[in-house]
Amino acid sequence: MGVRDPVPLVMGWIDSSWMVAVGAGGVILILLSFKRDDAIGPIFLITGIAMAILGFGGQILGVKL
């Protein structure tokens, strides 16, 4: 039974957590855009979609930033 090096395991977890956090931030911006009636609403929507695609898409495809 071999012992795994903990550094790559922790770094992989940190990388995946970062991408999930970016995606979750995008979802939050999308939800906030529905509450806004001024000009910032569409900006929140576009930014939220981009962040969600970047975060969750990068997590699913395994892309590292």
XYZ file of N, CA and C in Angstrom:
195
model
N 0.841 -1.169 0.000
C 0.000 0.000 0.000
C 0.890 1.237 0.000
N 0.799 2.040 -1.064
C 1.653 3.210 -1.186
C 1.028 4.443 -0.555
N 1.858 5.378 -0.271
C 1.406 6.640 0.310
C 1.398 7.687 -0.797
N 0.290 8.397 -0.925
C 0.189 9.442 -1.938
C 0.771 10.736 -1.411
N 1.319 11.513 -2.331
C 1.848 12.823 -1.962
C 0.658 13.773 -1.777
N 0.518 14.416 -0.632
C -0.669 15.239 -0.378
C -0.693 16.551 -1.164
N 0.450 17.032 -1.617
C 0.478 18.332 -2.290
C -0.311 18.313 -3.596
N -0.104 17.345 -4.509
C -0.920 17.344 -5.728
C -2.410 17.138 -5.454
N -2.740 16.371 -4.425
C -4.155 16.182 -4.092
C -4.798 17.487 -3.644
N -4.112 18.232 -2.807
C -4.647 19.508 -2.324
C -4.690 20.533 -3.463
N -3.691 20.551 -4.306
C -3.676 21.504 -5.425
C -4.814 21.208 -6.402
N -5.099 19.942 -6.641
C -6.232 19.593 -7.500
C -7.547 20.042 -6.901
N -7.686 19.895 -5.582
C -8.900 20.320 -4.907
C -9.044 21.839 -4.967
N -7.949 22.566 -4.790
C -7.997 24.032 -4.839
C -8.341 24.501 -6.245
N -7.758 23.868 -7.268
C -8.079 24.244 -8.643
C -9.552 24.009 -8.958
N -10.088 22.877 -8.554
C -11.490 22.590 -8.842
C -12.411 23.494 -8.022
N -12.044 23.813 -6.797
C -12.867 24.705 -5.983
C -12.913 26.106 -6.581
N -11.807 26.551 -7.136
C -11.743 27.874 -7.751
C -12.716 27.965 -8.922
N -12.744 26.932 -9.767
C -13.626 26.950 -10.928
C -15.098 26.891 -10.507
N -15.403 26.111 -9.502
C -16.778 26.036 -9.004
C -17.195 27.373 -8.396
N -16.286 28.054 -7.711
C -16.593 29.363 -7.127
C -16.870 30.403 -8.207
N -16.119 30.376 -9.293
C -16.361 31.310 -10.400
C -17.726 31.034 -11.025
N -18.049 29.764 -11.227
C -19.361 29.404 -11.778
C -20.497 29.801 -10.859
N -20.325 29.590 -9.565
C -21.364 29.969 -8.599
C -21.538 31.488 -8.555
N -20.439 32.221 -8.675
C -20.537 33.683 -8.749
C -21.315 34.123 -9.978
N -21.128 33.415 -11.073
C -21.884 33.718 -12.290
C -23.370 33.473 -12.111
N -23.715 32.383 -11.446
C -25.134 32.092 -11.190
C -25.739 33.155 -10.276
N -24.993 33.603 -9.297
C -25.479 34.662 -8.407
C -25.720 35.949 -9.191
N -24.798 36.287 -10.100
C -25.003 37.492 -10.914
C -26.217 37.356 -11.824
N -26.453 36.168 -12.362
C -27.636 35.954 -13.204
C -28.901 36.167 -12.382
N -28.930 35.610 -11.176
C -30.108 35.782 -10.326
C -30.300 37.237 -9.918
N -29.216 37.941 -9.651
C -29.328 39.360 -9.300
C -29.787 40.206 -10.482
N -29.476 39.783 -11.702
C -29.880 40.569 -12.875
C -31.391 40.591 -13.046
N -32.080 39.547 -12.559
C -33.535 39.524 -12.683
C -34.208 40.503 -11.730
N -33.524 40.897 -10.684
C -34.079 41.834 -9.708
C -33.854 43.298 -10.100
N -32.952 43.529 -11.064
C -32.590 44.903 -11.433
C -33.461 45.388 -12.588
N -33.932 46.625 -12.500
C -34.730 47.217 -13.558
C -33.978 48.301 -14.319
N -32.767 48.633 -13.863
C -32.013 49.701 -14.509
C -31.057 49.115 -15.558
N -30.118 49.918 -15.985
C -29.207 49.521 -17.065
C -28.178 48.484 -16.631
N -27.991 48.291 -15.350
C -26.983 47.338 -14.880
C -27.490 45.893 -14.957
N -28.791 45.685 -15.054
C -29.363 44.342 -15.134
C -28.819 43.517 -16.293
N -28.852 44.046 -17.528
C -28.297 43.276 -18.642
C -26.784 43.038 -18.519
N -26.082 43.971 -17.901
C -24.639 43.787 -17.699
C -24.407 42.646 -16.720
N -25.197 42.593 -15.636
C -25.103 41.477 -14.694
C -25.408 40.160 -15.399
N -26.413 40.158 -16.275
C -26.812 38.941 -16.971
C -25.699 38.435 -17.887
N -25.151 39.316 -18.698
C -24.082 38.918 -19.629
C -22.836 38.469 -18.878
N -22.466 39.209 -17.844
C -21.294 38.846 -17.053
C -21.525 37.528 -16.315
N -22.717 37.339 -15.779
C -23.041 36.101 -15.079
C -23.001 34.888 -15.994
N -23.532 35.026 -17.198
C -23.486 33.917 -18.160
C -22.048 33.583 -18.512
N -21.245 34.609 -18.757
C -19.837 34.371 -19.096
C -19.089 33.692 -17.946
N -19.330 34.146 -16.722
C -18.653 33.541 -15.574
C -19.115 32.108 -15.340
N -20.406 31.843 -15.516
C -20.919 30.490 -15.325
C -20.342 29.541 -16.373
N -20.270 29.996 -17.606
C -19.683 29.161 -18.661
C -18.211 28.925 -18.394
N -17.506 29.953 -17.998
C -16.081 29.819 -17.709
C -15.842 28.890 -16.526
N -16.578 29.081 -15.446
C -16.365 28.291 -14.235
C -16.800 26.850 -14.369
N -18.070 26.641 -14.729
C -18.579 25.278 -14.808
C -18.076 24.562 -16.061
N -17.961 25.283 -17.164
C -17.424 24.668 -18.386
C -15.979 24.243 -18.220
N -15.189 25.080 -17.565
C -13.801 24.720 -17.307
C -13.701 23.534 -16.370
N -14.612 23.447 -15.412
C -14.621 22.317 -14.482
C -14.996 21.031 -15.211
N -15.986 21.094 -16.056
C -16.454 19.900 -16.777
C -15.409 19.441 -17.795
N -14.818 20.393 -18.514
C -13.839 20.035 -19.548
C -12.445 19.805 -18.996
N -12.219 20.175 -17.753
C -10.909 19.967 -17.143
C -9.870 20.991 -17.562
N -10.304 22.186 -17.957
C -9.396 23.252 -18.381
C -8.904 23.986 -17.141
N -7.621 24.274 -17.095
C -7.071 25.019 -15.963
C -6.708 26.423 -16.417
N -7.043 27.395 -15.591
C -6.700 28.795 -15.903
C -5.316 29.131 -15.447
